[in-house]
Short mmCIF file of C-alpha atoms and ligand atoms in Angstrom, two decimals:
data_model
loop_
_atom_site.label_atom_id
_atom_site.label_comp_id
_atom_site.label_asym_id
_atom_site.label_seq_id
_atom_site.Cartn_x
_atom_site.Cartn_y
_atom_site.Cartn_z
CA MET A 1 37.50 -1.45 10.71
CA THR A 2 37.80 0.46 13.85
CA THR A 3 34.00 0.01 15.91
CA ARG A 4 32.76 -1.55 18.16
CA ARG A 5 32.84 -5.55 20.25
CA ILE A 6 34.01 -8.24 20.99
CA PHE A 7 33.28 -11.69 22.67
CA LEU A 8 33.40 -14.55 24.27
CA LYS A 9 31.75 -17.64 25.80
CA THR A 10 30.14 -18.51 29.62
CA SER A 11 27.52 -17.52 32.38
CA ALA A 12 29.18 -16.63 35.35
CA LEU A 13 27.96 -14.05 37.45
CA ALA A 14 29.51 -11.18 39.15
CA SER A 15 29.20 -11.65 42.00
CA ALA A 16 31.75 -9.27 43.20
CA ALA A 17 31.26 -5.59 42.74
CA VAL A 18 32.17 -1.56 42.79
CA VAL A 19 29.27 0.14 44.83
CA VAL A 20 30.21 4.13 44.57
CA GLY A 21 28.16 5.12 47.54
CA ALA A 22 27.36 9.42 46.49
CA THR A 23 29.31 10.60 48.99
CA GLN A 24 32.47 8.05 49.18
CA ASN A 25 33.30 4.27 47.76
CA VAL A 26 31.84 1.75 49.05
CA LYS A 27 32.48 -1.80 48.71
CA SER A 28 29.18 -3.92 47.86
CA GLU A 29 28.62 -8.20 47.03
CA ASN A 30 28.29 -7.39 44.04
CA LYS A 31 31.67 -5.63 42.65
CA TYR A 32 29.55 -4.08 39.25
CA THR A 33 26.58 -2.11 40.71
CA THR A 34 26.80 1.12 41.49
CA LYS A 35 24.45 1.68 44.22
CA MET A 36 23.90 5.17 45.85
CA PRO A 37 21.74 6.29 49.05
CA ALA A 38 18.01 7.90 46.96
CA LYS A 39 19.18 10.93 46.50
CA ASN A 40 19.29 13.19 43.74
CA PRO A 41 20.51 14.33 40.57
CA ILE A 42 22.63 11.82 39.08
CA VAL A 43 23.53 11.57 35.76
CA VAL A 44 24.47 8.01 34.12
CA SER A 45 26.06 7.83 30.45
CA THR A 46 27.86 4.97 28.16
CA TRP A 47 31.58 4.35 27.22
CA LYS A 48 34.24 6.56 28.18
CA HIS A 49 32.77 9.47 26.04
CA GLY A 50 30.41 9.97 29.15
CA LEU A 51 32.46 11.44 31.38
CA ALA A 52 32.80 14.66 29.66
CA ALA A 53 29.19 14.45 28.13
CA ASN A 54 27.89 14.22 32.19
CA GLU A 55 29.55 17.59 32.86
CA GLY A 56 27.71 18.75 30.21
CA ALA A 57 24.81 17.34 31.88
CA TRP A 58 25.97 18.14 35.54
CA LYS A 59 25.91 21.62 34.67
CA ILE A 60 22.24 21.76 34.40
CA LEU A 61 21.65 19.05 37.26
CA SER A 62 23.71 20.98 39.98
CA ALA A 63 21.66 24.03 39.18
CA GLY A 64 18.78 22.85 40.16
CA GLY A 65 17.93 22.05 35.82
CA LYS A 66 15.34 19.36 34.71
CA ALA A 67 16.35 15.57 33.21
CA LEU A 68 14.84 16.55 29.79
CA ASP A 69 17.63 19.51 29.04
CA ALA A 70 20.17 17.77 30.79
CA VAL A 71 19.90 14.51 28.49
CA GLU A 72 20.16 16.90 25.71
CA LYS A 73 23.02 19.14 26.56
CA GLY A 74 24.85 16.54 28.11
CA VAL A 75 24.86 14.52 24.31
CA ASN A 76 25.44 17.72 22.73
CA VAL A 77 29.07 16.96 23.81
CA THR A 78 29.73 14.51 22.47
CA GLU A 79 27.52 15.27 18.89
CA ALA A 80 30.20 18.95 18.57
CA ASP A 81 33.58 16.21 18.87
CA PHE A 82 34.36 15.42 15.00
CA SER A 83 37.28 13.47 16.01
CA ASN A 84 33.91 11.43 17.52
CA LEU A 85 33.95 8.29 15.11
CA SER A 86 31.08 6.83 16.64
CA VAL A 87 28.88 9.51 17.60
CA GLY A 88 27.94 13.01 14.95
CA LEU A 89 28.68 13.75 11.89
CA GLY A 90 32.76 12.71 12.99
CA GLY A 91 31.39 9.15 13.00
CA LEU A 92 32.39 6.69 10.38
CA PRO A 93 30.41 6.69 7.28
CA ASP A 94 28.25 3.76 6.20
CA ARG A 95 29.82 1.86 3.47
CA GLU A 96 29.18 4.31 0.74
CA GLY A 97 30.98 7.43 2.60
CA HIS A 98 27.43 8.69 4.65
CA VAL A 99 27.50 9.87 7.66
CA THR A 100 23.78 8.51 9.51
CA LEU A 101 22.79 9.75 12.35
CA ASP A 102 20.22 8.07 14.68
CA ALA A 103 18.73 9.98 18.32
CA CYS A 104 16.30 9.96 20.75
CA ILE A 105 15.03 11.73 23.78
CA MET A 106 12.26 10.85 26.24
CA ASP A 107 10.91 12.49 29.22
CA GLU A 108 8.96 11.42 32.45
CA ASN A 109 5.78 12.00 31.13
CA ALA A 110 6.56 9.67 28.95
CA ASN A 111 7.32 12.54 25.90
CA CYS A 112 9.50 11.00 23.28
CA GLY A 113 10.95 11.88 19.91
CA SER A 114 13.52 11.14 17.44
CA VAL A 115 14.93 11.26 14.55
CA ALA A 116 15.95 8.13 12.26
CA PHE A 117 18.86 8.36 8.67
CA LEU A 118 19.32 11.84 9.73
CA GLN A 119 22.23 13.59 7.69
CA ARG A 120 24.20 16.67 7.63
CA ILE A 121 23.04 17.85 10.82
CA LYS A 122 24.88 19.01 13.76
CA HIS A 123 22.79 17.76 17.05
CA PRO A 124 20.14 15.13 15.80
CA VAL A 125 19.30 14.59 19.26
CA SER A 126 17.87 18.38 19.45
CA VAL A 127 15.77 17.60 16.91
CA ALA A 128 14.37 14.94 17.84
CA ARG A 129 12.93 16.59 21.19
CA LEU A 130 12.02 19.21 18.68
CA VAL A 131 10.00 16.56 17.61
CA MET A 132 8.78 15.81 20.78
CA GLU A 133 7.27 18.94 21.32
CA LYS A 134 6.64 20.85 18.00
CA THR A 135 5.23 17.36 16.54
CA PRO A 136 2.11 15.06 16.72
CA HIS A 137 4.29 12.13 15.61
CA ILE A 138 7.60 11.03 17.20
CA MET A 139 9.90 9.82 14.14
CA LEU A 140 10.58 11.76 11.61
CA ALA A 141 13.78 9.93 9.35
CA GLY A 142 15.42 10.95 6.38
CA ASN A 143 15.27 14.35 3.81
CA GLY A 144 12.14 14.61 5.73
CA ALA A 145 14.18 15.12 9.20
CA GLN A 146 16.99 16.62 7.83
CA LYS A 147 13.93 19.13 5.81
CA PHE A 148 11.96 19.42 9.52
CA ALA A 149 15.31 20.44 11.35
CA LEU A 150 16.53 23.02 8.81
CA GLU A 151 12.82 24.54 9.25
CA ASN A 152 13.81 24.73 12.67
CA GLY A 153 16.68 26.54 12.04
CA PHE A 154 19.29 23.93 12.29
CA LYS A 155 22.35 24.65 9.78
CA LEU A 156 23.12 22.19 6.85
CA GLU A 157 26.49 20.72 7.44
CA PRO A 158 29.85 20.27 4.82
CA LYS A 159 29.20 16.81 3.15
CA LYS A 160 32.36 16.07 4.77
CA LEU A 161 34.13 13.20 6.97
CA SER A 162 36.92 13.63 9.65
CA PRO A 163 40.19 13.59 8.70
CA GLU A 164 40.18 9.86 11.13
CA ALA A 165 37.04 8.73 9.68
CA GLU A 166 38.09 9.52 6.24
CA LYS A 167 41.24 7.52 6.40
CA GLN A 168 39.70 4.30 8.26
CA TYR A 169 36.72 4.29 5.57
CA ASN A 170 39.72 4.53 2.71
CA GLU A 171 41.26 1.64 4.63
CA TRP A 172 38.05 -0.34 4.94
CA LEU A 173 37.24 -0.08 1.55
CA LYS A 174 40.17 -1.69 0.47
CA LYS A 175 38.42 -4.86 1.34
CA SER A 176 35.40 -3.25 2.16
CA GLU A 177 34.43 -6.37 4.51
CA TYR A 178 31.77 -5.54 7.03
CA LYS A 179 32.68 -7.20 10.01
CA PRO A 180 31.38 -5.47 13.36
CA LYS A 181 34.16 -5.76 16.67
CA ALA A 182 33.32 -4.64 19.74
CA ASN A 183 34.79 -1.28 21.84
CA ILE A 184 38.06 -2.07 20.24
CA GLU A 185 38.79 1.93 20.74
CA ASN A 186 36.36 2.01 23.32
CA HIS A 187 33.62 4.61 21.65
CA ASP A 188 30.80 4.16 20.51
CA THR A 189 26.65 5.52 20.37
CA ILE A 190 26.04 7.54 23.58
CA GLY A 191 22.69 6.90 26.07
CA MET A 192 22.49 9.01 28.64
CA ILE A 193 20.05 9.27 31.55
CA ALA A 194 19.68 11.29 34.71
CA ILE A 195 17.20 12.11 37.03
CA ASP A 196 17.48 16.25 38.18
CA ALA A 197 16.56 17.34 41.77
CA THR A 198 12.28 16.90 41.89
CA GLY A 199 13.27 12.88 41.44
CA ASN A 200 12.40 12.91 37.33
CA CYS A 201 14.26 10.65 34.98
CA SER A 202 14.90 11.86 31.16
CA GLY A 203 17.09 10.05 28.67
CA SER A 204 18.82 10.34 25.06
CA CYS A 205 20.55 8.31 22.91
CA THR A 206 22.58 9.31 19.81
CA THR A 207 25.07 7.88 17.37
CA SER A 208 26.65 7.38 13.64
CA GLY A 209 25.66 3.60 14.11
CA LEU A 210 27.42 0.85 12.89
CA ALA A 211 30.47 1.84 10.65
CA TYR A 212 30.40 0.85 7.00
CA LYS A 213 26.44 -0.24 7.40
CA LEU A 214 24.66 -0.08 4.37
CA HIS A 215 22.99 2.48 3.84
CA GLY A 216 19.61 3.03 4.66
CA ARG A 217 20.33 1.11 7.64
CA VAL A 218 19.16 2.73 11.22
CA GLY A 219 19.33 1.12 13.82
CA ASP A 220 18.40 1.38 17.81
CA SER A 221 19.36 3.71 18.73
CA PRO A 222 16.24 6.04 17.33
CA ILE A 223 13.85 3.76 18.65
CA ILE A 224 12.34 3.95 22.08
CA GLY A 225 11.71 1.22 24.10
CA ALA A 226 14.79 -0.48 22.39
CA SER A 227 17.96 2.48 23.15
CA LEU A 228 15.96 3.80 25.32
CA PHE A 229 12.31 3.71 27.73
CA VAL A 230 12.31 5.74 30.40
CA ASP A 231 9.49 5.08 33.34
CA ASN A 232 9.29 7.48 35.37
CA GLU A 233 7.45 5.46 38.73
CA ILE A 234 10.46 3.06 38.10
CA GLY A 235 13.69 4.44 36.50
CA CYS A 236 15.28 3.94 33.04
CA ALA A 237 17.53 2.24 30.93
CA THR A 238 20.07 2.80 27.60
CA ALA A 239 21.63 0.76 25.71
CA THR A 240 25.20 0.04 23.31
CA GLY A 241 26.28 -2.27 20.40
CA VAL A 242 25.05 -3.91 18.16
CA GLY A 243 21.28 -2.68 17.61
CA GLU A 244 19.60 -5.52 15.44
CA GLU A 245 19.96 -7.75 18.79
CA VAL A 246 19.01 -5.20 21.13
CA ILE A 247 16.03 -4.40 18.89
CA ARG A 248 15.07 -8.06 18.84
CA MET A 249 14.18 -8.17 22.46
CA CYS A 250 13.20 -4.26 23.04
CA GLY A 251 15.75 -3.96 25.01
CA ALA A 252 15.35 -0.63 27.37
CA HIS A 253 11.79 -1.28 27.91
CA THR A 254 12.72 -5.34 29.00
CA ILE A 255 15.20 -3.39 31.00
CA VAL A 256 12.55 -0.74 32.83
CA GLU A 257 9.78 -4.14 32.58
CA LEU A 258 12.17 -5.81 34.70
CA MET A 259 12.98 -3.63 37.17
CA ARG A 260 9.70 -3.52 37.59
CA ASN A 261 9.28 -6.25 38.47
CA GLY A 262 11.84 -6.09 41.45
CA LYS A 263 15.32 -6.43 40.53
CA SER A 264 18.23 -4.27 40.29
CA PRO A 265 19.49 -2.14 37.88
CA MET A 266 22.27 -4.67 38.13
CA GLU A 267 19.95 -7.35 37.37
CA ALA A 268 17.64 -6.23 34.72
CA CYS A 269 21.15 -5.53 33.06
CA LYS A 270 22.20 -8.77 33.12
CA ALA A 271 19.30 -10.71 32.68
CA ALA A 272 18.71 -8.78 28.71
CA VAL A 273 22.23 -9.75 28.36
CA GLU A 274 21.06 -13.19 29.00
CA ARG A 275 17.62 -13.49 27.12
CA ILE A 276 19.94 -11.94 23.37
CA VAL A 277 21.78 -15.18 24.37
CA LYS A 278 19.45 -17.52 25.06
CA LYS A 279 17.60 -16.05 21.69
CA SER A 280 19.58 -14.59 19.09
CA SER A 281 20.77 -17.42 16.38
CA LYS A 282 23.57 -14.69 15.86
CA ASN A 283 27.33 -15.45 16.44
CA LEU A 284 27.75 -13.77 19.47
CA LYS A 285 31.19 -13.61 20.10
CA GLU A 286 31.59 -11.42 16.77
CA ILE A 287 29.18 -8.47 19.13
CA GLN A 288 28.60 -6.27 21.52
CA VAL A 289 25.94 -5.29 23.10
CA GLY A 290 25.37 -3.06 25.94
CA PHE A 291 22.83 -2.06 28.58
CA LEU A 292 22.90 0.71 30.93
CA ALA A 293 19.92 1.21 34.24
CA LEU A 294 19.35 3.67 36.54
CA ASN A 295 16.37 3.17 38.41
CA LYS A 296 14.53 6.15 41.47
CA ASN A 297 16.01 5.46 44.05
CA GLY A 298 19.15 6.44 42.17
CA GLU A 299 21.08 2.90 41.81
CA VAL A 300 22.70 1.93 38.42
CA GLY A 301 23.44 -1.24 36.67
CA ALA A 302 24.76 -2.32 33.59
CA PHE A 303 25.99 -5.48 32.24
CA ALA A 304 27.99 -6.17 28.63
CA LEU A 305 28.06 -9.18 26.02
CA GLN A 306 31.59 -8.60 26.93
CA LYS A 307 34.43 -7.58 28.35
CA GLY A 308 35.18 -3.86 27.58
CA PHE A 309 31.90 -1.88 27.44
CA ASN A 310 32.10 0.91 30.63
CA TYR A 311 30.16 3.93 31.53
CA ALA A 312 30.43 7.28 33.73
CA VAL A 313 28.55 8.23 36.76
CA TYR A 314 28.00 11.65 37.88
CA ASP A 315 26.57 12.34 40.93
CA ASP A 316 27.14 14.93 44.35
CA SER A 317 30.53 12.98 44.43
CA GLY A 318 32.22 13.73 41.32
CA ASN A 319 32.21 12.05 37.59
CA LYS A 320 33.56 8.33 37.39
CA LEU A 321 34.08 5.68 34.05
CA ILE A 322 33.63 1.97 35.79
CA ASP A 323 33.67 -0.91 34.99
CA ALA A 324 30.38 -3.42 33.57
CA ASP A 325 30.37 -7.03 33.83
CA TYR A 326 29.80 -8.65 31.01
CA TYR A 327 28.96 -12.11 29.78
CA PHE A 328 31.27 -13.95 28.40
CA LYS A 329 34.70 -14.49 30.43
N1 LIG B 1 24.02 0.65 19.20
C1 LIG B 1 24.39 0.99 17.63
C2 LIG B 1 23.99 0.96 16.46
O1 LIG B 1 23.30 -0.34 16.02
C3 LIG B 1 25.97 1.23 17.65
C4 LIG B 1 26.44 1.69 18.73
O2 LIG B 1 25.89 1.65 19.78
O3 LIG B 1 27.18 2.19 18.51
O4 LIG B 1 23.52 1.77 15.61
#
């Protein structure tokens, strides 16, 4: 199985860090914190596929566009990539062979929308945005979400796995074992958070979820406060990895609250990972969770359970991929 994440044990704090200045690379005492002057715009997103998604977002941000538009159009790039095995309709299916999609979006005014267990729609995050803008609700799921999408002009895509997803699924069927692994292929859910030129924050998250999940399983990605949270006074956070671990401690919301209480994005992400380690009864060596946060000053931080989580940062100095620090050394 091609999915996601692995791990080890022990603490160890990052005491070194890459600090990427907005216009230059600067070393600071924390090698894993991306520190920038308080300037906008900026967009950050999870994993290597974040680089291409950031390009889409940056077109909007650099032209003075809204963070909300940037985080939608940015992750649309990943959703449209049929070769991506963890986002959009090219994603690995559940154990019954269905690709089921989860996504959410949140703006600077705490407006939010989400879809869960959505099938055969290419851009779930855009459906989530319409749920936010056109309905009195926040979340639509399953057939109802699909019906809403179709009524709003989305097209029903063919029920067809991507060639690579089909190949890997057929391989998986031979044993039908469910053992989530960590970022082996280094591509996962995309969570994107951004600040636009006016200083407003927004975020989005979209995924095909864990490969070979039970049919009907919904992860953290469509759950506001778990995979994504935005508070325009403080900043925003997003999550990737095994959603069950993120949901049980309201990951993204927890991180924003930790930033509210004075932690830097990196410290907040690290504290959230430590809370998972403290509270979870699961074997965390078998899974990955990665958090990514951005505060109103334009500082970026990330932290993961395991080695291998990275994130893409785009500001006016360009687009770069940065390795996150991690708990199990
Ligand atoms: N968080 C996603 C989920 O649990 C998985 C991922 O990040 O790839 O569905």
